[in-house]
Coordinates of C-alpha atoms in Angstrom, one line a residue:
X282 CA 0.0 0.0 0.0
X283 CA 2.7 3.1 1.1
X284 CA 5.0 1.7 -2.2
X285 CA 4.6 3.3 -5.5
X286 CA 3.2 1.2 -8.4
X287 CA 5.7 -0.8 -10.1
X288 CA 6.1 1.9 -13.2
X289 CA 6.7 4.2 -10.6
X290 CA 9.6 2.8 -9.6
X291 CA 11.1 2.2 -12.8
X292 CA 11.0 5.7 -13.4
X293 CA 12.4 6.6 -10.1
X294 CA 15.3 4.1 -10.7
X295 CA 15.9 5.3 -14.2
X296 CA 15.9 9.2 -13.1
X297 CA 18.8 8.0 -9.9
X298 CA 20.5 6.5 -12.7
X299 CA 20.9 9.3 -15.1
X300 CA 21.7 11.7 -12.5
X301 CA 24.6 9.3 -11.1
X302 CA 26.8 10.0 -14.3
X303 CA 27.4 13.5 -12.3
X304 CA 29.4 11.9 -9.7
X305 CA 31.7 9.7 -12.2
X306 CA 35.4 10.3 -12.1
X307 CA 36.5 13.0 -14.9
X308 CA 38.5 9.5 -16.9
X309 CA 34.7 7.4 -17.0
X310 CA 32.6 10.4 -17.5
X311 CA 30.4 9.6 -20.4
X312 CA 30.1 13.0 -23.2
X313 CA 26.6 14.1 -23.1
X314 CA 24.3 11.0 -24.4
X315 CA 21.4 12.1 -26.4
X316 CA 18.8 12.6 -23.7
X317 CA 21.0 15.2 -22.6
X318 CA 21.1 16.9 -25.8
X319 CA 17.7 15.9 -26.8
X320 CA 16.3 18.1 -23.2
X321 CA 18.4 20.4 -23.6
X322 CA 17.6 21.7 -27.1
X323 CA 13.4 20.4 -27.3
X324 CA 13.2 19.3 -23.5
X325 CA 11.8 16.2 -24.9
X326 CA 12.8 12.9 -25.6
X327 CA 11.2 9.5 -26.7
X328 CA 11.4 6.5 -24.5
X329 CA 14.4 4.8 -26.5
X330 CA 16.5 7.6 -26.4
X331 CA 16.3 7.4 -22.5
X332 CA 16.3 4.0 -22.1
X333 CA 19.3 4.1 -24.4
X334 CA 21.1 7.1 -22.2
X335 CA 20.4 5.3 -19.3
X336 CA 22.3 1.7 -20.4
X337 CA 25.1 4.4 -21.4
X338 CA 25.2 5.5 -17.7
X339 CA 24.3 2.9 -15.5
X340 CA 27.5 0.9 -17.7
X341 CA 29.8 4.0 -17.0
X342 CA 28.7 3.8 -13.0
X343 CA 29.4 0.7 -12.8
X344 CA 32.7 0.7 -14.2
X345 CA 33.0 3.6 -12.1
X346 CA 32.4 2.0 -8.8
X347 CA 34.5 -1.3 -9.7
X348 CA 37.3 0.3 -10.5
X349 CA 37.1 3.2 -7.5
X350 CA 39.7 3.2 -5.3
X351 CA 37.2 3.3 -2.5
X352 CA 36.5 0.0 -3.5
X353 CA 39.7 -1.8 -3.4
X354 CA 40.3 -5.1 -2.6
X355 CA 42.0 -6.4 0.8
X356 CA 45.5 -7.6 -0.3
X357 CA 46.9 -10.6 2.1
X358 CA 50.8 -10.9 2.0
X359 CA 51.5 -14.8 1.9
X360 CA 54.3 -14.5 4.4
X361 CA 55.2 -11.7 6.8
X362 CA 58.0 -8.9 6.2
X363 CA 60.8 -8.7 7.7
X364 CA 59.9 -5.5 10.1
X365 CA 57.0 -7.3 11.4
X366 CA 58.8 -10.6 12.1
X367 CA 61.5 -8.1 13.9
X368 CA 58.4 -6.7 16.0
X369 CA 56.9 -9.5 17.0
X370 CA 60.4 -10.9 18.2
X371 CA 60.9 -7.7 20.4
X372 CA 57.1 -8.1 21.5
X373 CA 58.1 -11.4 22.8
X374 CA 61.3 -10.5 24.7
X375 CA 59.0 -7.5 26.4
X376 CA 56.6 -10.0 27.5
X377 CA 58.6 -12.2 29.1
X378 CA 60.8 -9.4 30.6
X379 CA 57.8 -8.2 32.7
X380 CA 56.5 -11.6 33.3
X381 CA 59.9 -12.6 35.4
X382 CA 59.9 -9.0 36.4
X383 CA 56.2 -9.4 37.9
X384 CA 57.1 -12.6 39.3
X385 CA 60.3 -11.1 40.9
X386 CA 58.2 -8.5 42.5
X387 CA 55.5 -10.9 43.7
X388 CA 57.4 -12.8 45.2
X389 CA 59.3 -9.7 47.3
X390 CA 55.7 -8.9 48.3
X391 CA 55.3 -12.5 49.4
X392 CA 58.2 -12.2 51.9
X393 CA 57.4 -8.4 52.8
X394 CA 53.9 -10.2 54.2
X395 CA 55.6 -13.2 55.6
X396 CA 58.0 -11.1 57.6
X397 CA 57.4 -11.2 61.0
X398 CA 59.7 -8.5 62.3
X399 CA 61.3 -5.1 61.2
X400 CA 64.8 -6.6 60.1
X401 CA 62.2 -8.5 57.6
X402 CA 60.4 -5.7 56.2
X403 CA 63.3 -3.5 56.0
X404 CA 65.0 -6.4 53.8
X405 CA 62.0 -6.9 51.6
X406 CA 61.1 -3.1 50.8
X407 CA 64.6 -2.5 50.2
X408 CA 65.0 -5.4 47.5
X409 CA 61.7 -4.1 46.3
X410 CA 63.1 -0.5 45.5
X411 CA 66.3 -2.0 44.2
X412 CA 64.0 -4.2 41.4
X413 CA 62.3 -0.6 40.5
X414 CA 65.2 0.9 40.2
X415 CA 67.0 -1.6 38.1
X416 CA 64.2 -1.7 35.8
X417 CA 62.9 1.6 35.9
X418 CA 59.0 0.7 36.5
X419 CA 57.4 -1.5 38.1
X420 CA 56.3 -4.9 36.1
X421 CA 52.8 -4.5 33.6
X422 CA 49.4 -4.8 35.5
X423 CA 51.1 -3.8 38.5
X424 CA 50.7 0.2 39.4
X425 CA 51.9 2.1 41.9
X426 CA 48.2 2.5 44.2
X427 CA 48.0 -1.1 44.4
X428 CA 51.3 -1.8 45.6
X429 CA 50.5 0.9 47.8
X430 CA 47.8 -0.6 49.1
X431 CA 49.2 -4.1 49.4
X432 CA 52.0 -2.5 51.6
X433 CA 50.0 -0.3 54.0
X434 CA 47.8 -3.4 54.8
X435 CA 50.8 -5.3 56.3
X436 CA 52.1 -1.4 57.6
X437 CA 48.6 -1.5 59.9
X438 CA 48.9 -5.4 60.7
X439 CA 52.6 -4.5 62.0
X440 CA 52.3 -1.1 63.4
X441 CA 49.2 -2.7 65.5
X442 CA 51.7 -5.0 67.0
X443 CA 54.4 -2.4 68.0
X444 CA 56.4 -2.8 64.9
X445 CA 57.0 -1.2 61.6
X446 CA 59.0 1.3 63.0
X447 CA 61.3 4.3 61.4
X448 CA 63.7 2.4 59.6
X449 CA 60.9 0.1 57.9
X450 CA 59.0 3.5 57.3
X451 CA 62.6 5.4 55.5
X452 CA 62.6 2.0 53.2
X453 CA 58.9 2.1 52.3
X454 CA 58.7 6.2 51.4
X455 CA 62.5 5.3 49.4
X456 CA 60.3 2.8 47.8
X457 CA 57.7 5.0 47.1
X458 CA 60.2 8.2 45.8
X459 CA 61.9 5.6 43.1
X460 CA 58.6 4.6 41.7
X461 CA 57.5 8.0 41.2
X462 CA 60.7 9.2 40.1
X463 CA 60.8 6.5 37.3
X464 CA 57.1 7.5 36.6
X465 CA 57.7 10.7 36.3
X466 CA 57.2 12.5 32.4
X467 CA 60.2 14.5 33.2
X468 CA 62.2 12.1 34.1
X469 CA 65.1 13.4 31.8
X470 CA 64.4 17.0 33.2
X471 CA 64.9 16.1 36.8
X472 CA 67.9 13.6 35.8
X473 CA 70.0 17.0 34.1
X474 CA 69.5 19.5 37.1

């Protein structure tokens, strides 16, 4: 019912068509085809000569849109450069440099919680600010707030207990000061002054 006859639509698709020719590429535009030059001199033309046009353009479109560069084709390389080969080989030496480096620093977290006096938490937070140091950041997936975190809850189990006293606290805020100086963006600022 809300769709136009079936003439209709055949006009409407053959007056889409003719107009399309106006967005063709300067190389595929067709010259003027005789409906053109049939409206413009009589503004009227018989149903072959339109019909006729309209072949003429809807072929020119459609060489248009296959050969657009809009519509190019995916192109797979068979095997992979060189470059990306290099990439994927440094890729895999990063990965596995932070995984020993995460499992270095779990591990120092381990003994910092299985410490049961200061001497053991001094030991653990210093080894822990050597690792940063060394490898300027702390390991992927691990940030600075959650280690943080992770330390004050043994810091409040300790302190509760009459321990974690000044020396533990100098190693934990030396801890602290090497992770945000290796964090920091002006690292090479603060490393000229």
């Amino acid at each position: 019912p809300d769709d136009p006859p079936p003439p209709m639509k055949l006009v409407i698709l053959l007056c889409s068509l003719v107009g399309a020719t106006a967005f063709l590429p300067s190389s595929l535009n067709v010259p003027a085809t005789r409906v053109a030059r049939a409206h413009a001199t009589t503004m009227s033309a018989s149903r072959r000569d339109m019909i006729q046009g309209l072949s003429v353009s809807s072929a020119a479109l459609l060489l248009g849109v296959s050969s657009s560069p809009a519509v190019a084709r995916d192109e797979y390389l068979k095997d992979p450069t060189p470059a990306f080969l290099e990439s994927e080989e440094r890729s895999k030496k990063f990965q596995a440099k932070q995984k020993a480096m995460k499992k270095a620093m779990n591990s120092l977290l381990d003994e910092l919680n299985a410490g049961v006096d200061d001497n053991d938490m001094v030991e653990a937070l210093r080894k822990m600010t050597i690792l940063v140091q060394k490898e300027q950041d702390l390991p992927a997936g691990m940030n600075k707030e959650s280690l943080i975190k992770t330390i004050r809850l043994k810091k409040t189990a300790m302190a509760s207990k009459g321990m974690w006293l000044t020396p533990v606290e100098i190693e934990y805020k030396n801890l602290i000061q090497s992770i945000t100086i290796v964090q920091s963006p002006n690292r090479e600022k603060e490393q000229s002054l």
